[in-house]
Amino acid sequence: MTDTKTLTNAPMLAIRHASKTFGLGTPNAHVALKDLSLTLMPGDFVTVLGSNGAGKSTLFNAICGNFYLDHGTIELGGKDITYDKPHKRALSIGRLFQDPMKGTAPNLTIEENLALSYSKQTRTSFSFALRKEDREMFRERLSVFGMDLENRMKVKIGLLSGGQRQVVTLLMSTLVPPKILLLDEHTAALDPSTAENVMDITKQIVRQNHITTMMITHNMHQALVTGNRTIMLDEGSIILDFPEEKRGGMTVEDLVDLFSKRKKEEFANDKMLLS
């Protein structure tokens, strides 16, 4: 008999000792991930901070299977996906990029893009064919965003504004709720007002569907008030990890101060090892 409690308490994502070096054995070798371990429980919404080159997008690429790890394992929904191909992982992973055009076919209409995404999840082959019930479902799902997209379903994606494209892409990624949703600075290219609207819609979709989510952002304030956990990467490792109870009342200044102290500690330890 299956233990329901055990399943409920099982991680949705479990990364163990992930390491990746690009250009290994060459003068240009770059350590992108360094013995990184991370566990997300179902429904966790983790914001990810770090400077350029810290390993944020590399971490997402590892989860999506864009390369294989040198060492370590990745489990998603209790299944080892360490060596699964990207197209196989894509059935369980939703991802949005900073560029609203990524992940969509700009010369296809809104409803065609939605149909392709939906058929990928629910049928054995891709299809442009729209059943009446699918079209009605798309209209209903679009209408809640208050952007009049439900009345523009025959408009090509490439003719939409950046915010509209990103909302459609978000819906495409969550029509069938994925096991994990990866948001790679998905509001960074939008103007402040549109970015706030897209962020509100994102939170709404994640909350309603209880989707386990990771979001990369350079906005430290946003990272501290979004989701239930914040991690900070540096040189391919997680150097700070704040659950919700530790983030309460934390300011951006507190976060910067903690980062500075951690870097000083690492420098001191490295100096001792060299000595």
mmCIF file of C-alpha atoms in Angstrom:
data_model
loop_
_atom_site.group_PDB
_atom_site.id
_atom_site.type_symbol
_atom_site.label_atom_id
_atom_site.label_comp_id
_atom_site.label_asym_id
_atom_site.label_seq_id
_atom_site.Cartn_x
_atom_site.Cartn_y
_atom_site.Cartn_z
ATOM 1 C CA MET A 1 0.000 0.000 0.000
ATOM 2 C CA THR A 2 1.400 3.416 -0.984
ATOM 3 C CA ASP A 3 2.189 5.770 1.864
ATOM 4 C CA THR A 4 0.373 9.008 0.889
ATOM 5 C CA LYS A 5 2.205 10.984 3.550
ATOM 6 C CA THR A 6 5.568 9.892 2.147
ATOM 7 C CA LEU A 7 4.550 11.017 -1.356
ATOM 8 C CA THR A 8 3.333 14.366 -0.042
ATOM 9 C CA ASN A 9 6.609 14.961 1.784
ATOM 10 C CA ALA A 10 8.763 13.888 -1.153
ATOM 11 C CA PRO A 11 10.765 16.623 -2.913
ATOM 12 C CA MET A 12 9.541 17.879 -6.269
ATOM 13 C CA LEU A 13 13.122 18.742 -7.265
ATOM 14 C CA ALA A 14 16.254 17.216 -5.787
ATOM 15 C CA ILE A 15 19.676 18.239 -7.121
ATOM 16 C CA ARG A 16 22.574 16.491 -5.438
ATOM 17 C CA HIS A 17 26.247 17.486 -5.748
ATOM 18 C CA ALA A 18 25.847 18.953 -9.235
ATOM 19 C CA SER A 19 29.114 19.968 -10.867
ATOM 20 C CA LYS A 20 29.834 21.227 -14.367
ATOM 21 C CA THR A 21 33.014 22.628 -15.901
ATOM 22 C CA PHE A 22 32.940 23.943 -19.453
ATOM 23 C CA GLY A 23 36.135 23.607 -21.481
ATOM 24 C CA LEU A 24 37.510 21.024 -19.078
ATOM 25 C CA GLY A 25 41.214 20.420 -19.631
ATOM 26 C CA THR A 26 41.713 23.630 -21.601
ATOM 27 C CA PRO A 27 43.192 27.008 -20.572
ATOM 28 C CA ASN A 28 39.675 28.450 -20.799
ATOM 29 C CA ALA A 29 38.110 25.969 -18.376
ATOM 30 C CA HIS A 30 35.228 27.537 -16.430
ATOM 31 C CA VAL A 31 33.604 26.021 -13.354
ATOM 32 C CA ALA A 32 29.887 26.784 -13.856
ATOM 33 C CA LEU A 33 28.407 24.613 -11.089
ATOM 34 C CA LYS A 34 30.377 23.473 -8.054
ATOM 35 C CA ASP A 35 29.010 20.653 -5.878
ATOM 36 C CA LEU A 36 25.586 22.320 -5.820
ATOM 37 C CA SER A 37 22.777 20.629 -3.892
ATOM 38 C CA LEU A 38 19.215 21.951 -3.767
ATOM 39 C CA THR A 39 15.850 20.522 -2.726
ATOM 40 C CA LEU A 40 12.424 22.012 -3.512
ATOM 41 C CA MET A 41 9.223 20.691 -2.005
ATOM 42 C CA PRO A 42 5.922 20.696 -3.944
ATOM 43 C CA GLY A 43 4.562 24.246 -4.177
ATOM 44 C CA ASP A 44 7.822 25.971 -3.243
ATOM 45 C CA PHE A 45 8.429 29.298 -4.993
ATOM 46 C CA VAL A 46 12.169 30.028 -4.836
ATOM 47 C CA THR A 47 13.703 33.294 -6.017
ATOM 48 C CA VAL A 48 17.288 33.049 -7.287
ATOM 49 C CA LEU A 49 19.825 35.865 -6.957
ATOM 50 C CA GLY A 50 23.421 36.192 -8.112
ATOM 51 C CA SER A 51 25.692 38.372 -10.204
ATOM 52 C CA ASN A 52 26.337 37.718 -13.887
ATOM 53 C CA GLY A 53 28.239 34.461 -14.226
ATOM 54 C CA ALA A 54 27.179 33.184 -10.795
ATOM 55 C CA GLY A 55 25.551 30.101 -12.328
ATOM 56 C CA LYS A 56 21.842 31.007 -12.301
ATOM 57 C CA SER A 57 20.996 30.280 -15.939
ATOM 58 C CA THR A 58 23.473 27.393 -15.931
ATOM 59 C CA LEU A 59 21.470 25.842 -13.102
ATOM 60 C CA PHE A 60 18.274 26.190 -15.148
ATOM 61 C CA ASN A 61 19.998 24.744 -18.228
ATOM 62 C CA ALA A 62 21.138 21.759 -16.162
ATOM 63 C CA ILE A 63 17.571 21.119 -14.992
ATOM 64 C CA CYS A 64 16.313 21.382 -18.595
ATOM 65 C CA GLY A 65 19.002 19.003 -19.881
ATOM 66 C CA ASN A 66 20.816 21.440 -22.171
ATOM 67 C CA PHE A 67 24.001 19.648 -21.077
ATOM 68 C CA TYR A 68 24.890 16.697 -18.873
ATOM 69 C CA LEU A 69 26.486 17.196 -15.468
ATOM 70 C CA ASP A 70 30.078 16.137 -14.899
ATOM 71 C CA HIS A 71 29.015 14.837 -11.507
ATOM 72 C CA GLY A 72 25.792 14.730 -9.507
ATOM 73 C CA THR A 73 22.151 13.823 -10.060
ATOM 74 C CA ILE A 74 18.832 15.559 -10.736
ATOM 75 C CA GLU A 75 15.454 14.143 -9.709
ATOM 76 C CA LEU A 76 12.115 15.660 -10.683
ATOM 77 C CA GLY A 77 8.895 14.413 -9.143
ATOM 78 C CA GLY A 78 10.777 11.461 -7.666
ATOM 79 C CA LYS A 79 12.197 10.393 -11.055
ATOM 80 C CA ASP A 80 15.885 10.514 -11.941
ATOM 81 C CA ILE A 81 16.172 12.740 -15.033
ATOM 82 C CA THR A 82 19.958 13.191 -14.923
ATOM 83 C CA TYR A 83 20.402 11.632 -18.364
ATOM 84 C CA ASP A 84 16.994 12.342 -19.921
ATOM 85 C CA LYS A 85 17.014 14.223 -23.237
ATOM 86 C CA PRO A 86 15.797 17.873 -23.239
ATOM 87 C CA HIS A 87 12.622 17.107 -25.248
ATOM 88 C CA LYS A 88 11.624 14.455 -22.721
ATOM 89 C CA ARG A 89 12.191 16.800 -19.762
ATOM 90 C CA ALA A 90 10.238 19.555 -21.533
ATOM 91 C CA LEU A 91 7.031 17.571 -20.952
ATOM 92 C CA SER A 92 7.410 18.207 -17.205
ATOM 93 C CA ILE A 93 9.225 21.567 -17.189
ATOM 94 C CA GLY A 94 7.890 25.008 -18.094
ATOM 95 C CA ARG A 95 10.402 27.784 -18.805
ATOM 96 C CA LEU A 96 10.136 31.477 -19.610
ATOM 97 C CA PHE A 97 13.023 33.634 -20.764
ATOM 98 C CA GLN A 98 13.811 37.346 -20.622
ATOM 99 C CA ASP A 99 13.117 37.557 -24.363
ATOM 100 C CA PRO A 100 9.316 37.261 -24.787
ATOM 101 C CA MET A 101 9.795 35.763 -28.272
ATOM 102 C CA LYS A 102 11.579 32.669 -26.990
ATOM 103 C CA GLY A 103 9.339 29.660 -26.685
ATOM 104 C CA THR A 104 6.768 30.886 -29.227
ATOM 105 C CA ALA A 105 6.319 30.792 -32.992
ATOM 106 C CA PRO A 106 5.942 34.492 -33.935
ATOM 107 C CA ASN A 107 4.296 33.800 -37.303
ATOM 108 C CA LEU A 108 1.576 31.666 -35.740
ATOM 109 C CA THR A 109 -1.513 33.071 -34.037
ATOM 110 C CA ILE A 110 -2.174 33.062 -30.320
ATOM 111 C CA GLU A 111 -4.570 30.146 -30.611
ATOM 112 C CA GLU A 112 -2.170 28.181 -32.844
ATOM 113 C CA ASN A 113 0.653 28.619 -30.332
ATOM 114 C CA LEU A 114 -1.631 27.567 -27.498
ATOM 115 C CA ALA A 115 -2.874 24.578 -29.500
ATOM 116 C CA LEU A 116 0.668 23.383 -30.227
ATOM 117 C CA SER A 117 1.664 23.699 -26.587
ATOM 118 C CA TYR A 118 -1.478 21.965 -25.387
ATOM 119 C CA SER A 119 -1.193 19.110 -27.878
ATOM 120 C CA LYS A 120 2.402 18.532 -26.772
ATOM 121 C CA GLN A 121 1.129 17.800 -23.281
ATOM 122 C CA THR A 122 -2.134 15.987 -24.026
ATOM 123 C CA ARG A 123 -1.763 14.191 -27.378
ATOM 124 C CA THR A 124 0.647 11.832 -29.066
ATOM 125 C CA SER A 125 1.592 14.343 -31.795
ATOM 126 C CA PHE A 126 1.726 18.094 -32.353
ATOM 127 C CA SER A 127 -1.375 19.561 -33.928
ATOM 128 C CA PHE A 128 -2.737 22.910 -35.103
ATOM 129 C CA ALA A 129 -6.233 21.430 -35.032
ATOM 130 C CA LEU A 130 -8.431 23.199 -32.508
ATOM 131 C CA ARG A 131 -11.368 21.438 -30.968
ATOM 132 C CA LYS A 132 -14.269 23.687 -29.992
ATOM 133 C CA GLU A 133 -13.802 22.855 -26.311
ATOM 134 C CA ASP A 134 -10.078 23.698 -26.525
ATOM 135 C CA ARG A 135 -10.790 27.094 -28.112
ATOM 136 C CA GLU A 136 -13.351 27.894 -25.422
ATOM 137 C CA MET A 137 -10.896 26.843 -22.720
ATOM 138 C CA PHE A 138 -8.169 29.074 -24.205
ATOM 139 C CA ARG A 139 -10.565 32.038 -24.319
ATOM 140 C CA GLU A 140 -11.577 31.483 -20.716
ATOM 141 C CA ARG A 141 -7.985 31.176 -19.508
ATOM 142 C CA LEU A 142 -6.926 34.324 -21.419
ATOM 143 C CA SER A 143 -9.882 36.393 -20.236
ATOM 144 C CA VAL A 144 -8.845 36.360 -16.575
ATOM 145 C CA PHE A 145 -5.741 38.427 -17.366
ATOM 146 C CA GLY A 146 -7.729 41.515 -18.349
ATOM 147 C CA MET A 147 -5.624 42.183 -21.473
ATOM 148 C CA ASP A 148 -8.350 41.471 -24.092
ATOM 149 C CA LEU A 149 -6.221 38.608 -25.443
ATOM 150 C CA GLU A 150 -9.267 36.341 -25.618
ATOM 151 C CA ASN A 151 -10.557 38.574 -28.448
ATOM 152 C CA ARG A 152 -7.252 38.525 -30.339
ATOM 153 C CA MET A 153 -6.697 34.793 -30.604
ATOM 154 C CA LYS A 154 -6.265 34.963 -34.393
ATOM 155 C CA VAL A 155 -3.552 37.646 -34.115
ATOM 156 C CA LYS A 156 0.030 36.503 -34.758
ATOM 157 C CA ILE A 157 2.202 36.374 -31.635
ATOM 158 C CA GLY A 158 4.843 38.547 -33.310
ATOM 159 C CA LEU A 159 2.385 41.457 -33.486
ATOM 160 C CA LEU A 160 1.744 41.543 -29.720
ATOM 161 C CA SER A 161 3.481 43.796 -27.222
ATOM 162 C CA GLY A 162 6.236 42.353 -25.045
ATOM 163 C CA GLY A 163 3.954 42.042 -22.027
ATOM 164 C CA GLN A 164 1.193 40.362 -24.048
ATOM 165 C CA ARG A 165 3.663 37.894 -25.559
ATOM 166 C CA GLN A 166 5.040 37.043 -22.140
ATOM 167 C CA VAL A 167 1.563 36.404 -20.730
ATOM 168 C CA VAL A 168 0.723 34.104 -23.660
ATOM 169 C CA THR A 169 4.045 32.281 -23.157
ATOM 170 C CA LEU A 170 3.279 31.943 -19.456
ATOM 171 C CA LEU A 171 -0.115 30.439 -20.259
ATOM 172 C CA MET A 172 1.469 28.091 -22.817
ATOM 173 C CA SER A 173 3.853 26.847 -20.124
ATOM 174 C CA THR A 174 1.090 26.231 -17.599
ATOM 175 C CA LEU A 175 -1.975 25.093 -19.612
ATOM 176 C CA VAL A 176 -1.071 21.699 -18.245
ATOM 177 C CA PRO A 177 0.679 22.538 -14.932
ATOM 178 C CA PRO A 178 4.332 21.459 -15.155
ATOM 179 C CA LYS A 179 6.159 19.744 -12.343
ATOM 180 C CA ILE A 180 8.395 22.794 -12.152
ATOM 181 C CA LEU A 181 8.238 26.267 -13.697
ATOM 182 C CA LEU A 182 11.528 28.077 -14.399
ATOM 183 C CA LEU A 183 11.314 31.856 -14.796
ATOM 184 C CA ASP A 184 14.565 33.266 -16.203
ATOM 185 C CA GLU A 185 14.190 37.020 -15.575
ATOM 186 C CA HIS A 186 10.904 36.871 -17.466
ATOM 187 C CA THR A 187 9.923 40.476 -16.630
ATOM 188 C CA ALA A 188 13.338 42.128 -17.078
ATOM 189 C CA ALA A 189 12.711 43.301 -20.675
ATOM 190 C CA LEU A 190 9.345 44.895 -19.869
ATOM 191 C CA ASP A 191 8.556 48.441 -18.754
ATOM 192 C CA PRO A 192 7.918 48.747 -14.975
ATOM 193 C CA SER A 193 4.116 48.874 -15.199
ATOM 194 C CA THR A 194 3.873 45.926 -17.574
ATOM 195 C CA ALA A 195 6.457 43.978 -15.558
ATOM 196 C CA GLU A 196 4.391 44.441 -12.402
ATOM 197 C CA ASN A 197 1.255 43.232 -14.200
ATOM 198 C CA VAL A 198 3.006 40.163 -15.619
ATOM 199 C CA MET A 199 4.452 39.416 -12.173
ATOM 200 C CA ASP A 200 0.988 39.607 -10.595
ATOM 201 C CA ILE A 201 -0.361 37.226 -13.256
ATOM 202 C CA THR A 202 2.586 34.895 -12.649
ATOM 203 C CA LYS A 203 1.889 34.744 -8.912
ATOM 204 C CA GLN A 204 -1.796 34.131 -9.607
ATOM 205 C CA ILE A 205 -1.123 31.190 -11.943
ATOM 206 C CA VAL A 206 1.507 29.672 -9.647
ATOM 207 C CA ARG A 207 -0.730 29.981 -6.591
ATOM 208 C CA GLN A 208 -3.889 28.629 -8.256
ATOM 209 C CA ASN A 209 -2.098 25.616 -9.737
ATOM 210 C CA HIS A 210 0.275 25.034 -6.803
ATOM 211 C CA ILE A 211 3.234 24.953 -9.216
ATOM 212 C CA THR A 212 6.733 24.457 -7.851
ATOM 213 C CA THR A 213 8.634 27.459 -9.209
ATOM 214 C CA MET A 214 12.121 28.962 -9.443
ATOM 215 C CA MET A 215 12.572 32.558 -10.568
ATOM 216 C CA ILE A 216 15.846 34.281 -11.457
ATOM 217 C CA THR A 217 15.844 37.995 -10.772
ATOM 218 C CA HIS A 218 18.359 40.805 -10.310
ATOM 219 C CA ASN A 219 15.806 42.760 -8.263
ATOM 220 C CA MET A 220 16.772 42.044 -4.657
ATOM 221 C CA HIS A 221 13.614 43.594 -3.203
ATOM 222 C CA GLN A 222 11.439 41.504 -5.513
ATOM 223 C CA ALA A 223 13.397 38.401 -4.521
ATOM 224 C CA LEU A 224 12.704 39.012 -0.824
ATOM 225 C CA VAL A 225 8.948 39.546 -1.185
ATOM 226 C CA THR A 226 8.150 36.893 -3.818
ATOM 227 C CA GLY A 227 7.596 33.235 -3.065
ATOM 228 C CA ASN A 228 8.611 31.491 0.126
ATOM 229 C CA ARG A 229 12.386 31.169 -0.196
ATOM 230 C CA THR A 230 15.411 33.020 -1.591
ATOM 231 C CA ILE A 231 18.781 31.576 -2.563
ATOM 232 C CA MET A 232 21.908 33.376 -3.753
ATOM 233 C CA LEU A 233 24.478 31.834 -6.079
ATOM 234 C CA ASP A 234 28.125 32.778 -6.437
ATOM 235 C CA GLU A 235 30.728 31.034 -8.596
ATOM 236 C CA GLY A 236 28.439 28.059 -9.180
ATOM 237 C CA SER A 237 27.539 27.440 -5.538
ATOM 238 C CA ILE A 238 24.638 28.373 -3.267
ATOM 239 C CA ILE A 239 26.159 30.659 -0.652
ATOM 240 C CA LEU A 240 22.953 31.945 0.993
ATOM 241 C CA ASP A 241 19.604 30.212 1.477
ATOM 242 C CA PHE A 242 16.726 31.970 3.255
ATOM 243 C CA PRO A 243 13.425 30.208 3.967
ATOM 244 C CA GLU A 244 10.343 32.363 4.427
ATOM 245 C CA GLU A 245 10.666 32.686 8.187
ATOM 246 C CA LYS A 246 14.223 34.043 7.894
ATOM 247 C CA ARG A 247 13.332 36.509 5.118
ATOM 248 C CA GLY A 248 10.678 38.274 7.210
ATOM 249 C CA GLY A 249 11.748 41.859 7.808
ATOM 250 C CA MET A 250 14.988 41.411 5.848
ATOM 251 C CA THR A 251 16.001 44.422 3.782
ATOM 252 C CA VAL A 252 18.124 44.658 0.655
ATOM 253 C CA GLU A 253 20.855 46.208 2.809
ATOM 254 C CA ASP A 254 20.750 43.176 5.129
ATOM 255 C CA LEU A 255 21.102 40.867 2.129
ATOM 256 C CA VAL A 256 24.055 42.780 0.691
ATOM 257 C CA ASP A 257 25.728 42.805 4.112
ATOM 258 C CA LEU A 258 25.305 39.043 4.522
ATOM 259 C CA PHE A 259 26.696 38.453 1.029
ATOM 260 C CA SER A 260 29.740 40.619 1.795
ATOM 261 C CA LYS A 261 30.390 38.784 5.060
ATOM 262 C CA ARG A 262 30.123 35.397 3.367
ATOM 263 C CA LYS A 263 32.596 36.426 0.657
ATOM 264 C CA LYS A 264 35.042 37.653 3.296
ATOM 265 C CA GLU A 265 34.755 34.322 5.123
ATOM 266 C CA GLU A 266 35.427 32.408 1.909
ATOM 267 C CA PHE A 267 38.419 34.622 1.141
ATOM 268 C CA ALA A 268 39.805 34.065 4.655
ATOM 269 C CA ASN A 269 39.356 30.271 4.344
ATOM 270 C CA ASP A 270 41.032 30.227 0.939
ATOM 271 C CA LYS A 271 43.925 32.251 2.337
ATOM 272 C CA MET A 272 44.349 29.752 5.197
ATOM 273 C CA LEU A 273 44.405 26.846 2.754
ATOM 274 C CA LEU A 274 47.019 28.578 0.614
ATOM 275 C CA SER A 275 49.133 29.250 3.673
#
